[in-house]
XYZ file of C-alpha atoms in Angstrom:
730
model
C 0.758 30.433 14.796
C 2.091 33.087 16.972
C 3.199 33.782 20.641
C -0.397 33.241 21.745
C 18.083 -6.062 4.442
C 16.078 -4.557 1.578
C 13.097 -6.324 0.273
C 11.323 -5.387 -3.074
C 7.564 -6.124 -3.720
C 7.120 -9.666 -5.175
C 6.772 -9.855 -9.020
C 3.255 -10.633 -10.354
C 2.286 -14.262 -10.004
C 1.230 -14.278 -13.674
C 4.849 -14.020 -14.756
C 6.274 -16.826 -16.758
C 9.638 -18.570 -16.246
C 12.539 -16.805 -17.810
C 15.473 -19.028 -19.332
C 18.773 -19.063 -17.589
C 20.536 -17.144 -20.507
C 17.889 -14.340 -20.139
C 18.676 -14.201 -16.251
C 22.280 -13.857 -17.015
C 21.587 -10.950 -19.363
C 19.399 -9.358 -16.849
C 22.305 -9.272 -14.421
C 24.413 -7.524 -17.030
C 21.604 -5.073 -17.772
C 21.158 -4.146 -14.105
C 24.914 -3.299 -13.897
C 24.691 -1.286 -17.025
C 21.517 0.563 -15.801
C 23.069 1.450 -12.401
C 26.467 2.524 -13.568
C 26.589 6.331 -13.215
C 27.280 8.378 -16.341
C 30.869 9.802 -16.709
C 31.123 13.452 -15.878
C 33.710 14.368 -18.475
C 32.759 14.943 -22.025
C 29.441 16.332 -23.397
C 29.244 13.621 -26.063
C 29.406 10.781 -23.611
C 26.069 8.671 -24.150
C 23.825 8.346 -21.193
C 20.648 6.486 -20.453
C 17.833 8.677 -21.636
C 14.731 6.418 -21.326
C 14.526 5.522 -17.710
C 11.444 7.084 -15.941
C 10.301 8.701 -19.211
C 6.603 8.572 -20.336
C 5.927 5.300 -22.149
C 2.898 4.128 -24.129
C 1.959 1.020 -25.947
C -0.377 -0.324 -28.585
C -1.805 -2.766 -25.954
C -1.226 -4.560 -22.621
C -1.757 -7.952 -21.671
C -3.278 -7.000 -18.149
C -3.191 -4.216 -15.755
C 0.078 -5.086 -14.115
C 1.985 -5.063 -17.293
C 1.743 -1.406 -18.582
C 4.187 0.409 -20.775
C 5.846 2.298 -17.950
C 7.131 -1.081 -16.503
C 9.548 -1.233 -19.413
C 11.208 2.126 -18.413
C 11.388 1.845 -14.520
C 14.752 0.399 -14.212
C 13.459 -2.786 -12.535
C 15.119 -5.489 -14.648
C 13.533 -8.781 -13.919
C 10.915 -7.299 -11.571
C 8.319 -5.527 -13.704
C 7.718 -5.790 -17.432
C 5.397 -4.524 -20.360
C 3.605 -7.269 -22.264
C 1.204 -6.719 -25.258
C -1.811 -8.657 -26.151
C -1.248 -11.918 -27.829
C -0.942 -10.911 -31.429
C 1.522 -9.566 -34.015
C 1.823 -5.922 -34.937
C 2.347 -4.342 -31.407
C 4.401 -1.412 -30.318
C 5.847 0.501 -27.291
C 7.249 4.048 -27.636
C 9.124 6.481 -25.250
C 8.970 10.091 -25.030
C 12.547 11.160 -24.150
C 11.302 14.676 -23.333
C 13.541 16.444 -25.938
C 15.363 15.553 -29.176
C 18.321 13.431 -28.681
C 21.241 11.949 -30.835
C 20.635 8.121 -30.295
C 23.464 5.840 -30.092
C 22.093 2.581 -28.669
C 18.990 0.663 -27.775
C 19.052 -2.269 -25.312
C 16.000 -4.580 -25.186
C 15.751 -7.071 -22.417
C 13.103 -9.570 -23.541
C 11.074 -11.761 -21.275
C 10.432 -15.425 -22.402
C 7.873 -13.848 -24.858
C 10.087 -11.975 -27.202
C 10.084 -10.176 -30.710
C 11.234 -12.371 -33.718
C 11.221 -9.421 -36.054
C 10.792 -5.678 -35.179
C 12.004 -2.414 -35.917
C 13.477 0.452 -33.822
C 12.141 3.823 -34.873
C 12.562 7.405 -34.129
C 10.124 10.406 -34.427
C 10.286 14.135 -33.778
C 6.680 14.359 -33.175
C 5.409 10.974 -32.220
C 3.413 10.549 -35.389
C 5.994 10.477 -38.386
C 8.366 7.542 -37.874
C 11.745 6.650 -39.505
C 13.394 3.301 -39.142
C 16.831 3.290 -37.612
C 17.462 -0.499 -37.451
C 15.496 -3.655 -38.059
C 15.952 -7.119 -36.460
C 14.632 -10.122 -38.507
C 15.894 -13.171 -36.607
C 15.405 -12.181 -32.932
C 15.992 -15.118 -30.460
C 15.104 -13.524 -27.057
C 17.455 -12.585 -24.337
C 19.156 -9.152 -24.543
C 19.364 -7.311 -27.860
C 22.054 -4.474 -27.854
C 21.471 -2.585 -30.896
C 23.712 0.363 -32.327
C 21.545 3.298 -33.546
C 22.462 6.333 -35.657
C 19.920 9.051 -35.893
C 17.978 11.530 -33.740
C 14.514 12.008 -32.377
C 12.521 12.810 -29.302
C 10.388 9.601 -29.504
C 11.722 6.115 -29.821
C 9.707 3.074 -30.722
C 9.941 -0.706 -30.811
C 7.569 -1.574 -33.655
C 6.993 -5.332 -33.322
C 6.258 -7.176 -36.492
C 6.079 -10.897 -35.474
C 6.327 -12.710 -32.261
C 8.700 -15.321 -31.372
C 6.128 -17.326 -29.188
C 2.357 -17.808 -28.950
C 2.333 -14.948 -26.238
C 2.689 -11.204 -26.926
C 5.617 -9.060 -26.999
C 7.159 -8.766 -23.483
C 10.053 -6.550 -22.348
C 11.495 -6.366 -18.887
C 13.323 -3.150 -19.942
C 13.487 -0.877 -23.099
C 16.589 1.231 -22.670
C 17.686 3.975 -25.037
C 20.956 5.716 -24.956
C 22.346 8.882 -26.606
C 23.207 12.537 -25.890
C 21.185 15.762 -25.558
C 22.352 19.276 -25.330
C 20.699 19.826 -21.929
C 19.211 23.053 -20.734
C 21.746 25.618 -21.781
C 24.211 22.921 -22.928
C 27.234 21.806 -20.960
C 28.532 18.390 -20.046
C 26.651 15.418 -18.699
C 25.887 15.993 -14.908
C 27.358 13.246 -12.565
C 25.328 11.528 -9.999
C 26.388 11.276 -6.386
C 29.223 12.927 -4.671
C 29.684 14.702 -1.246
C 26.857 16.288 0.650
C 28.552 19.653 1.376
C 29.713 21.240 4.787
C 26.398 21.361 6.318
C 25.661 17.674 6.340
C 27.386 16.316 9.361
C 27.913 12.526 9.048
C 29.150 10.691 12.304
C 29.920 7.158 13.186
C 30.336 5.982 16.867
C 34.106 6.506 16.784
C 33.768 10.209 15.600
C 35.301 12.530 18.193
C 33.492 15.651 19.485
C 29.891 14.940 18.302
C 28.395 16.618 21.270
C 30.600 19.692 20.609
C 29.364 19.915 17.109
C 25.788 19.501 18.131
C 26.081 22.260 20.699
C 27.710 24.641 18.333
C 24.950 24.370 15.614
C 22.284 24.613 18.274
C 23.824 27.986 19.518
C 23.640 29.256 15.957
C 20.093 27.880 15.291
C 18.175 28.050 18.421
C 16.469 31.359 17.840
C 17.450 31.949 14.104
C 13.743 31.740 13.106
C 14.177 33.426 9.707
C 17.967 32.896 9.373
C 19.850 31.213 6.521
C 21.591 28.548 8.283
C 20.578 24.993 7.288
C 22.058 21.775 8.930
C 21.563 17.955 8.860
C 23.200 15.585 11.344
C 23.349 11.967 9.956
C 24.468 9.026 12.205
C 25.685 5.804 10.744
C 24.479 2.647 12.277
C 25.819 1.815 15.689
C 25.457 2.959 19.385
C 26.071 6.582 20.735
C 26.277 7.218 24.408
C 25.550 10.207 26.399
C 24.401 12.606 23.745
C 21.827 15.463 24.089
C 21.127 16.739 20.470
C 19.181 20.019 20.961
C 17.519 21.016 17.801
C 16.998 24.570 16.711
C 15.503 26.026 13.487
C 16.183 24.392 10.242
C 18.025 21.390 11.795
C 17.409 17.787 10.924
C 18.713 14.672 12.747
C 18.480 11.215 11.417
C 19.878 7.706 11.646
C 21.510 6.114 8.484
C 20.284 2.529 9.150
C 17.528 0.796 7.238
C 15.557 0.575 10.542
C 15.516 2.942 13.426
C 16.927 0.395 15.789
C 20.115 0.191 13.597
C 21.151 3.525 15.183
C 20.717 3.728 18.923
C 21.361 7.016 21.019
C 21.525 6.504 24.663
C 20.509 9.981 25.255
C 18.046 12.528 24.147
C 16.900 14.477 20.916
C 15.515 17.671 22.605
C 13.321 20.414 21.683
C 12.600 23.027 24.359
C 11.454 26.681 24.355
C 13.939 28.474 26.533
C 14.689 30.893 23.774
C 11.098 32.103 23.752
C 10.462 32.223 27.629
C 8.955 28.598 27.788
C 6.456 29.269 24.838
C 6.802 26.592 22.219
C 4.281 28.082 19.707
C 7.012 29.221 17.375
C 9.128 26.049 17.483
C 8.975 25.526 13.676
C 10.992 23.865 10.857
C 12.977 20.983 12.286
C 12.790 17.214 12.155
C 13.987 13.925 13.705
C 13.949 10.705 11.810
C 14.995 6.996 11.791
C 16.726 6.782 15.319
C 16.207 4.657 18.327
C 16.341 6.837 21.513
C 16.894 5.683 25.098
C 16.159 8.894 27.018
C 18.455 9.609 30.033
C 15.604 10.137 32.484
C 13.079 7.784 30.645
C 11.268 10.515 28.683
C 12.378 12.556 25.636
C 11.243 16.025 25.219
C 9.799 17.245 21.858
C 8.030 20.536 22.384
C 7.421 21.745 18.842
C 4.775 23.381 16.740
C 4.024 23.575 13.024
C 6.397 22.172 10.385
C 8.241 19.793 12.772
C 8.161 16.086 11.986
C 8.919 13.164 14.139
C 9.170 10.068 11.705
C 10.425 6.514 11.888
C 11.466 6.938 15.415
C 11.592 4.394 18.338
C 11.567 6.078 21.831
C 12.490 3.431 24.436
C 10.487 5.330 26.967
C 8.037 8.198 27.130
C 7.674 11.328 24.908
C 6.840 14.759 26.341
C 5.310 17.131 23.964
C 5.389 20.229 26.110
C 8.191 22.687 27.049
C 9.767 22.955 30.391
C 7.083 24.687 32.632
C 4.138 23.309 30.443
C 3.900 26.544 28.435
C 1.895 26.618 25.290
C 2.780 24.492 22.111
C 1.067 24.154 18.826
C 2.231 21.094 17.081
C 2.527 18.590 15.572
C 3.083 15.508 13.765
C 4.256 11.922 14.526
C 4.293 9.154 11.661
C 5.807 5.552 11.398
C 7.130 5.600 15.104
C 7.015 3.455 18.143
C 6.911 5.102 21.617
C 7.288 2.339 24.228
C 5.981 4.524 27.131
C 3.348 7.321 27.302
C 3.169 10.265 24.997
C 2.448 13.269 27.341
C 0.347 15.690 25.257
C 0.116 18.294 28.109
C -0.295 21.844 26.634
C -0.323 20.748 22.894
C -3.343 22.446 21.413
C -3.484 19.911 18.479
C -1.608 16.814 17.250
C -1.821 14.248 14.504
C -0.334 10.753 14.818
C -0.374 8.283 11.901
C 0.798 4.609 11.456
C 2.349 4.235 14.650
C 2.475 2.340 18.057
C 2.341 4.097 21.446
C 2.159 3.060 25.115
C -0.609 5.633 25.877
C -1.636 9.146 25.503
C -2.045 11.533 28.285
C -4.773 14.093 27.530
C -6.474 16.354 24.952
C -6.725 20.088 24.558
C -8.450 21.045 21.290
C -7.890 18.418 18.496
C -5.874 15.262 18.866
C -6.396 12.942 15.889
C -4.886 9.403 15.204
C -5.040 7.112 12.248
C -3.515 3.523 12.191
C -2.068 4.030 15.639
C -1.797 0.941 17.879
C -2.380 1.983 21.550
C -4.382 5.175 20.540
C -7.211 6.391 22.785
C -10.787 5.731 21.432
C -12.799 8.398 19.718
C -14.225 10.637 22.475
C -15.015 13.929 20.651
C -16.107 16.394 21.801
C -14.737 15.408 25.279
C -12.081 14.219 25.378
C -11.209 15.627 22.080
C -9.865 12.444 20.472
C -10.590 11.422 16.918
C -9.408 7.844 16.064
C -9.328 5.977 12.798
C -8.366 2.371 13.074
C -6.295 2.473 9.797
C -4.953 5.086 7.322
C -6.574 4.504 3.951
C -3.355 4.953 1.882
C 0.099 5.860 3.062
C 3.586 5.811 1.721
C 6.403 6.697 4.039
C 8.929 9.452 3.271
C 12.104 8.555 1.393
C 15.264 8.568 3.567
C 18.930 8.253 3.258
C 20.776 5.093 4.644
C 24.211 3.641 4.718
C 24.869 0.212 3.315
C 27.974 -1.565 1.894
C 30.127 1.630 2.442
C 28.033 3.833 0.409
C 24.946 6.086 0.887
C 21.566 5.168 -0.788
C 17.983 6.478 -0.506
C 15.287 4.120 0.496
C 11.925 4.702 -1.038
C 9.209 2.933 1.039
C 6.301 1.072 -0.637
C 2.730 2.184 -0.569
C 0.459 0.675 2.173
C -3.291 0.541 2.114
C -5.326 0.277 5.284
C -2.131 0.791 7.195
C -1.764 0.389 11.095
C 1.433 0.458 13.058
C 4.963 0.971 11.756
C 6.214 0.076 8.366
C 9.590 -1.307 9.686
C 8.403 -4.043 12.274
C 9.410 -6.831 9.694
C 11.626 -6.446 6.495
C 11.161 -2.893 5.089
C 9.269 -3.079 1.871
C 10.346 -0.554 -1.012
C 13.154 0.187 -3.279
C 16.698 1.056 -2.571
C 18.149 3.763 -4.904
C 22.039 4.449 -4.887
C 23.079 8.018 -4.446
C 24.755 7.746 -7.953
C 21.347 8.158 -9.414
C 20.935 11.461 -7.584
C 22.119 14.922 -8.699
C 23.417 16.397 -5.430
C 22.155 19.933 -5.470
C 24.466 22.426 -3.671
C 24.088 26.234 -3.016
C 24.696 27.991 -6.235
C 23.145 25.531 -8.494
C 20.963 27.114 -11.213
C 17.329 26.104 -12.007
C 18.755 25.266 -15.623
C 21.158 22.924 -14.147
C 18.636 21.225 -11.742
C 16.153 20.838 -14.747
C 18.927 19.354 -16.901
C 19.669 16.698 -14.208
C 15.918 15.706 -14.169
C 15.854 15.528 -17.897
C 18.974 13.515 -17.800
C 17.293 10.933 -15.645
C 18.554 11.720 -12.126
C 16.876 12.109 -9.010
C 17.358 15.339 -6.903
C 18.975 15.639 -3.403
C 18.945 19.148 -2.161
C 21.769 19.776 0.479
C 21.177 22.252 3.371
C 21.070 25.613 1.836
C 18.845 28.537 0.252
C 18.297 28.205 -3.400
C 17.075 31.062 -5.642
C 15.408 29.836 -8.856
C 14.772 32.191 -11.877
C 12.636 29.509 -13.661
C 10.298 26.800 -12.579
C 11.771 23.487 -11.506
C 10.139 20.863 -13.755
C 9.691 17.414 -12.545
C 8.676 15.663 -15.617
C 9.780 12.088 -15.151
C 7.623 9.494 -13.281
C 9.135 8.105 -10.112
C 11.334 11.018 -9.537
C 12.376 11.633 -5.985
C 13.034 15.133 -4.836
C 14.474 15.025 -1.252
C 15.708 17.929 0.797
C 18.024 17.729 3.759
C 18.209 20.258 6.709
C 14.966 22.127 5.397
C 16.647 23.186 2.076
C 14.861 26.220 0.941
C 13.786 27.214 -2.553
C 12.964 30.913 -3.404
C 11.326 31.696 -6.762
C 12.732 35.000 -8.326
C 10.810 37.199 -10.696
C 7.382 35.732 -9.832
C 7.942 32.348 -11.314
C 6.315 29.150 -9.931
C 8.989 27.405 -7.793
C 8.138 23.843 -8.776
C 5.755 22.129 -11.055
C 5.106 18.323 -11.311
C 3.814 16.610 -14.516
C 0.899 14.315 -14.504
C 3.060 11.214 -14.143
C 3.231 8.367 -11.613
C 5.025 8.073 -8.502
C 6.791 11.467 -7.994
C 8.128 11.816 -4.285
C 8.515 15.434 -2.867
C 9.911 15.557 0.714
C 11.878 17.564 3.208
C 12.060 21.184 1.774
C 10.668 24.577 2.204
C 9.457 26.902 -0.484
C 9.582 30.575 0.458
C 7.791 33.066 -1.714
C 9.834 35.856 -3.366
C 8.930 39.538 -3.333
C 7.446 39.496 -6.809
C 4.097 37.852 -6.795
C 4.033 34.181 -7.984
C 0.757 32.930 -9.319
C 1.550 29.489 -7.475
C 4.350 28.171 -5.590
C 3.974 24.431 -6.100
C 1.821 22.719 -8.618
C 1.186 18.934 -8.607
C 0.015 18.046 -12.134
C -1.047 20.482 -14.903
C -4.544 22.084 -15.106
C -6.895 19.293 -16.410
C -4.732 16.376 -15.340
C -6.759 13.223 -15.647
C -4.411 10.208 -15.483
C -5.086 7.562 -12.989
C -2.327 7.121 -10.342
C -3.954 5.005 -7.814
C -1.413 2.162 -8.073
C 1.474 4.679 -7.721
C 0.501 8.108 -6.419
C 2.636 11.324 -6.061
C 3.400 12.112 -2.425
C 4.189 15.404 -0.892
C 5.756 14.900 2.585
C 7.360 17.528 5.109
C 7.047 20.081 2.222
C 6.356 23.464 3.711
C 5.395 26.817 1.953
C 5.819 30.246 3.443
C 4.921 33.628 2.465
C 6.616 36.441 4.231
C 8.393 36.225 7.694
C 11.940 36.122 6.238
C 11.082 39.198 4.147
C 8.260 40.386 1.862
C 6.864 37.486 -0.269
C 3.675 37.123 -2.309
C 1.771 34.251 -4.023
C -1.738 34.263 -5.208
C -2.203 30.543 -4.461
C 0.463 28.520 -2.580
C -0.112 24.993 -3.480
C -2.385 23.545 -6.346
C -2.930 19.803 -6.624
C -4.221 18.822 -10.047
C -3.211 15.200 -10.259
C -5.539 12.533 -9.150
C -4.664 10.293 -6.152
C -1.929 12.574 -4.733
C -1.147 12.009 -0.954
C -0.309 15.236 0.825
C 1.251 14.009 4.126
C 2.223 16.792 6.506
C 2.456 20.157 5.177
C 2.460 23.565 6.869
C 1.305 26.088 4.206
C 1.755 29.595 6.067
C 1.140 33.196 5.284
C 3.296 34.686 7.958
C 1.729 36.551 10.915
C 5.162 37.694 12.320
C 8.667 38.374 11.119
C 9.844 40.703 8.501
C 7.701 41.644 5.432
C 4.396 41.109 7.175
C 1.241 43.097 6.435
C -2.228 42.648 4.939
C -0.975 43.740 1.536
C 2.847 43.395 2.129
C 2.695 39.612 2.037
C -0.670 39.283 0.197
C -1.555 35.655 -0.535
C -5.249 35.043 -1.166
C -5.382 31.091 -1.329
C -3.538 28.474 0.561
C -4.175 25.054 -0.968
C -6.447 24.335 -3.979
C -7.305 20.706 -4.839
C -8.581 20.001 -8.274
C -7.692 16.342 -8.413
C -9.952 13.549 -7.682
C -9.218 10.840 -4.895
C -6.711 13.134 -3.132
C -5.873 12.330 0.411
C -4.318 14.743 3.041
C -2.948 13.432 6.212
C -1.741 16.251 8.490
C -2.983 19.470 6.654
C -1.838 22.724 8.434
C -2.825 25.932 6.544
C -2.926 29.327 8.094
C -3.497 33.076 7.780
C -4.437 33.359 4.076
C -6.329 36.646 3.017
C -9.244 34.629 1.427
C -9.694 30.840 1.477
C -7.165 28.787 3.163
C -8.331 25.527 1.591
C -10.602 25.055 -1.440
C -11.499 21.584 -2.690
C -12.892 20.984 -6.114
C -12.019 17.295 -6.674
C -14.300 14.352 -6.087
C -13.724 11.689 -3.271
C -11.343 13.900 -1.388
C -10.402 13.114 2.202
C -8.628 15.007 4.947
C -7.498 13.438 8.217
C -6.584 16.310 10.488
C -6.654 19.939 9.587
C -5.349 22.841 11.600
C -5.995 26.453 10.645
C -5.925 30.008 11.995
C -7.649 32.799 9.952
C -5.447 35.784 9.112
C -4.803 37.910 12.262
C -4.082 41.136 10.383
C -7.491 41.754 8.664
C -7.904 45.319 9.079
C -11.720 45.481 9.320
C -14.839 43.446 8.451
C -15.137 44.913 5.037
C -11.493 43.546 4.259
C -12.835 39.893 4.498
C -16.293 40.304 3.431
C -17.234 37.567 0.856
C -20.252 39.002 -0.959
C -23.025 38.475 1.559
C -21.097 36.174 3.730
C -19.003 37.367 6.617
C -15.429 36.134 6.069
C -13.963 33.286 4.018
C -14.240 29.717 5.239
C -10.940 28.052 6.282
C -11.877 25.012 4.447
C -14.396 25.032 1.557
C -15.711 22.164 -0.486
C -17.086 23.439 -3.748
C -20.944 23.109 -4.489
C -20.157 20.896 -7.259
C -18.443 18.058 -5.252
C -20.666 15.128 -4.466
C -18.302 12.950 -2.248
C -15.911 14.281 0.340
C -15.092 13.326 3.948
C -12.927 14.754 6.773
C -12.008 13.845 10.275
C -10.589 16.092 13.029
C -10.645 19.600 11.464
C -10.305 22.805 13.457
C -10.156 26.590 12.599
C -9.344 29.372 15.013
C -9.434 33.159 14.852
C -7.400 35.717 16.383
C -8.444 39.084 14.786
C -6.178 41.262 16.944
C -6.265 44.276 14.521
C -10.158 44.572 14.797
C -11.587 42.134 17.436
C -14.948 42.995 16.417
C -14.665 40.917 13.256
C -17.129 37.991 12.772
C -16.786 34.917 10.629
C -20.077 33.365 9.420
C -18.378 29.871 9.817
C -15.026 28.079 9.779
C -16.176 25.500 7.210
C -18.430 25.437 4.062
C -19.542 22.376 2.224
C -22.559 21.266 0.025
C -25.414 19.467 1.761
C -25.175 16.169 0.018
C -25.269 12.597 1.148
C -21.657 11.849 0.102
C -20.261 14.952 1.939
C -19.323 14.122 5.542
C -17.384 15.573 8.343
C -16.359 14.291 11.741
C -15.081 16.192 14.790
C -15.087 19.839 13.820
C -14.278 22.689 15.929
C -13.816 26.456 15.816
C -12.178 28.534 18.497
C -11.920 32.319 19.146
C -8.611 33.060 20.890
C -9.437 35.218 23.699
C -12.390 36.702 22.087
C -10.517 38.382 19.365
C -13.045 37.864 16.645
C -15.702 35.207 16.598
C -17.368 32.533 14.421
C -21.168 32.581 14.298
C -21.282 28.786 13.239
C -18.851 25.803 12.754
C -20.003 24.596 9.329
C -22.532 26.277 7.139
C -25.276 27.232 9.508
C -24.540 24.447 12.068
C -22.791 24.707 15.250
C -22.954 27.069 18.115
C -21.267 30.469 17.942
C -17.926 31.078 19.753
C -18.500 33.444 22.744
C -16.616 35.524 25.356
C -12.997 35.482 26.068
C -12.527 32.027 27.659
C -11.161 30.382 24.434
C -13.690 27.490 24.547
C -14.290 25.606 21.164
C -17.532 25.293 19.619
C -17.881 21.830 18.141
C -19.726 19.603 15.777
C -19.424 15.901 16.277
C -20.816 14.801 12.935
C -22.134 16.562 9.712
C -23.646 14.916 6.713
C -26.105 15.941 3.977
């Protein structure tokens, strides 16, 4: 766009009662698992198995898979085999390790005799120790040997049930990426994370100081996060500039109340808010001074887990243009004033009302949302969101910082925090706190070691791909932490594992072309992640703007069941390093995985296709797009016999796909005579359905001949009036 109390899910009901001695041993096991590894000597053994890939000879039933024995949830989840002897469970540690200890925490169904074995290849096994008279409880076994794979090879059962483990923990040492000592978890968050409590002096002064630095620093290097401990703060006006995050540190928004405002306006840009990008507000209760808070933003600005005790105005002072935006898991007691916002998506929230529509306002799971009226008024409303899982966030409890990872919801409606928040609390000691200067090798070592990642505000150059290989790993950025790939590498790659959570950071392409910037799952990924999907939330990708950058395809989603929840994937149309070939980027987002859901998908200005979808049963709720402004002529975007590349293309091989509230706009200001055959392209099949589609020509600079395929009227004239298709189906 340019100037135009924690609760964890209940254990399965099929679980059998555990003897008191076993429960006591579980408590000891929990303390052992959560104690951070010492930072001193390289030889200190660490927990190697947690979150690793685990497989088993069999499972008793679906809830009792092998990964449950390495998830760190002692007494909550478990692996159990079929009810017969001769069963095994094995763990891939990710690399060869010197093994020192195995801790097996048995459920009531235990192993009477079994072996602990190691292997370098997962095929050829050597026995490290044998237990012949097991009696259940917790077995803490000394090991001597090495291997990448470790197996409990169960010989005979101690009961009539199968082999059943709450947790299988393996300890040892690895050299790490490049060697060096074991990395510590936790620590301070650096100088650009500003943590306040109600007694902190000079809060307003600090807010104002950072705002002066960040108000117009659209492509600057400053990054900041303001974190407020639970309590009440009076008389504050937190004005947010670029790369600034404000958040409460309570478990619920109402734990941290600001009697004042969190404000985004557009005075720096003469009252035009269409470039108010890259900022966020989370987990606060606001009581606005005049009854209405102002949040005049555009892309890449999230408003999550907020409680506004009044109204919310989405336009800048003077009602200039704005091009946002995104609200999730929030409660606005009064009315949301849309005013000049061209498009907006609101998910799983509660609002007192909504004022009007411009081009494309979409709601899913929102109490108080207006009914669908598309094409006039331009509202598209879904009663629920099919699947959602809120973004992880920091909170303060018992004198320490932790990260709360909310639970998955299906058919969600309203906020997730109206009762007891459901999810997992993870202490900061289980995170590697990434600070400017950290190398990719060190970051990868932290992941291999079993730590989550917390990126503090800053800009990070990586000379190799960040590999997120462990299931359930959290990668959380503060203050729009920014990752830049050097030498044409892919910035981040996620393995085909369960439950990875990527949230709150920006990937900025480097000057040497990267084939991809972010890959979720490897090519050919096929594992089922429906029960525990990977989520990508407030993760933004940028090519150019802060300087020359190139990437062939920005984001590739290969893993099934992935949820992409609010992203802006942007080939820059202004700033430094901008030009048809200077910041060349042919493709924005490519989806190969099945059952992928996108909620709040913003993708703009790519040289060819902005979105391509190859996976089955894909769904998109809200899509906003602008075609590349800077196409030099018609020939530059000619796609065979087709004029232009669709903004959103579903491959002809796909049989089932659905989308709600999708818009594409063109502004060919270099050559206003350019025409696009259509904004959207999809196969004509019964399972392919779209609702509320629109194309817009901004001021008559280029035009669309159709909306989707050959359906929909052409855009005409200079009046910027959308062409719409209410429903499309084969």
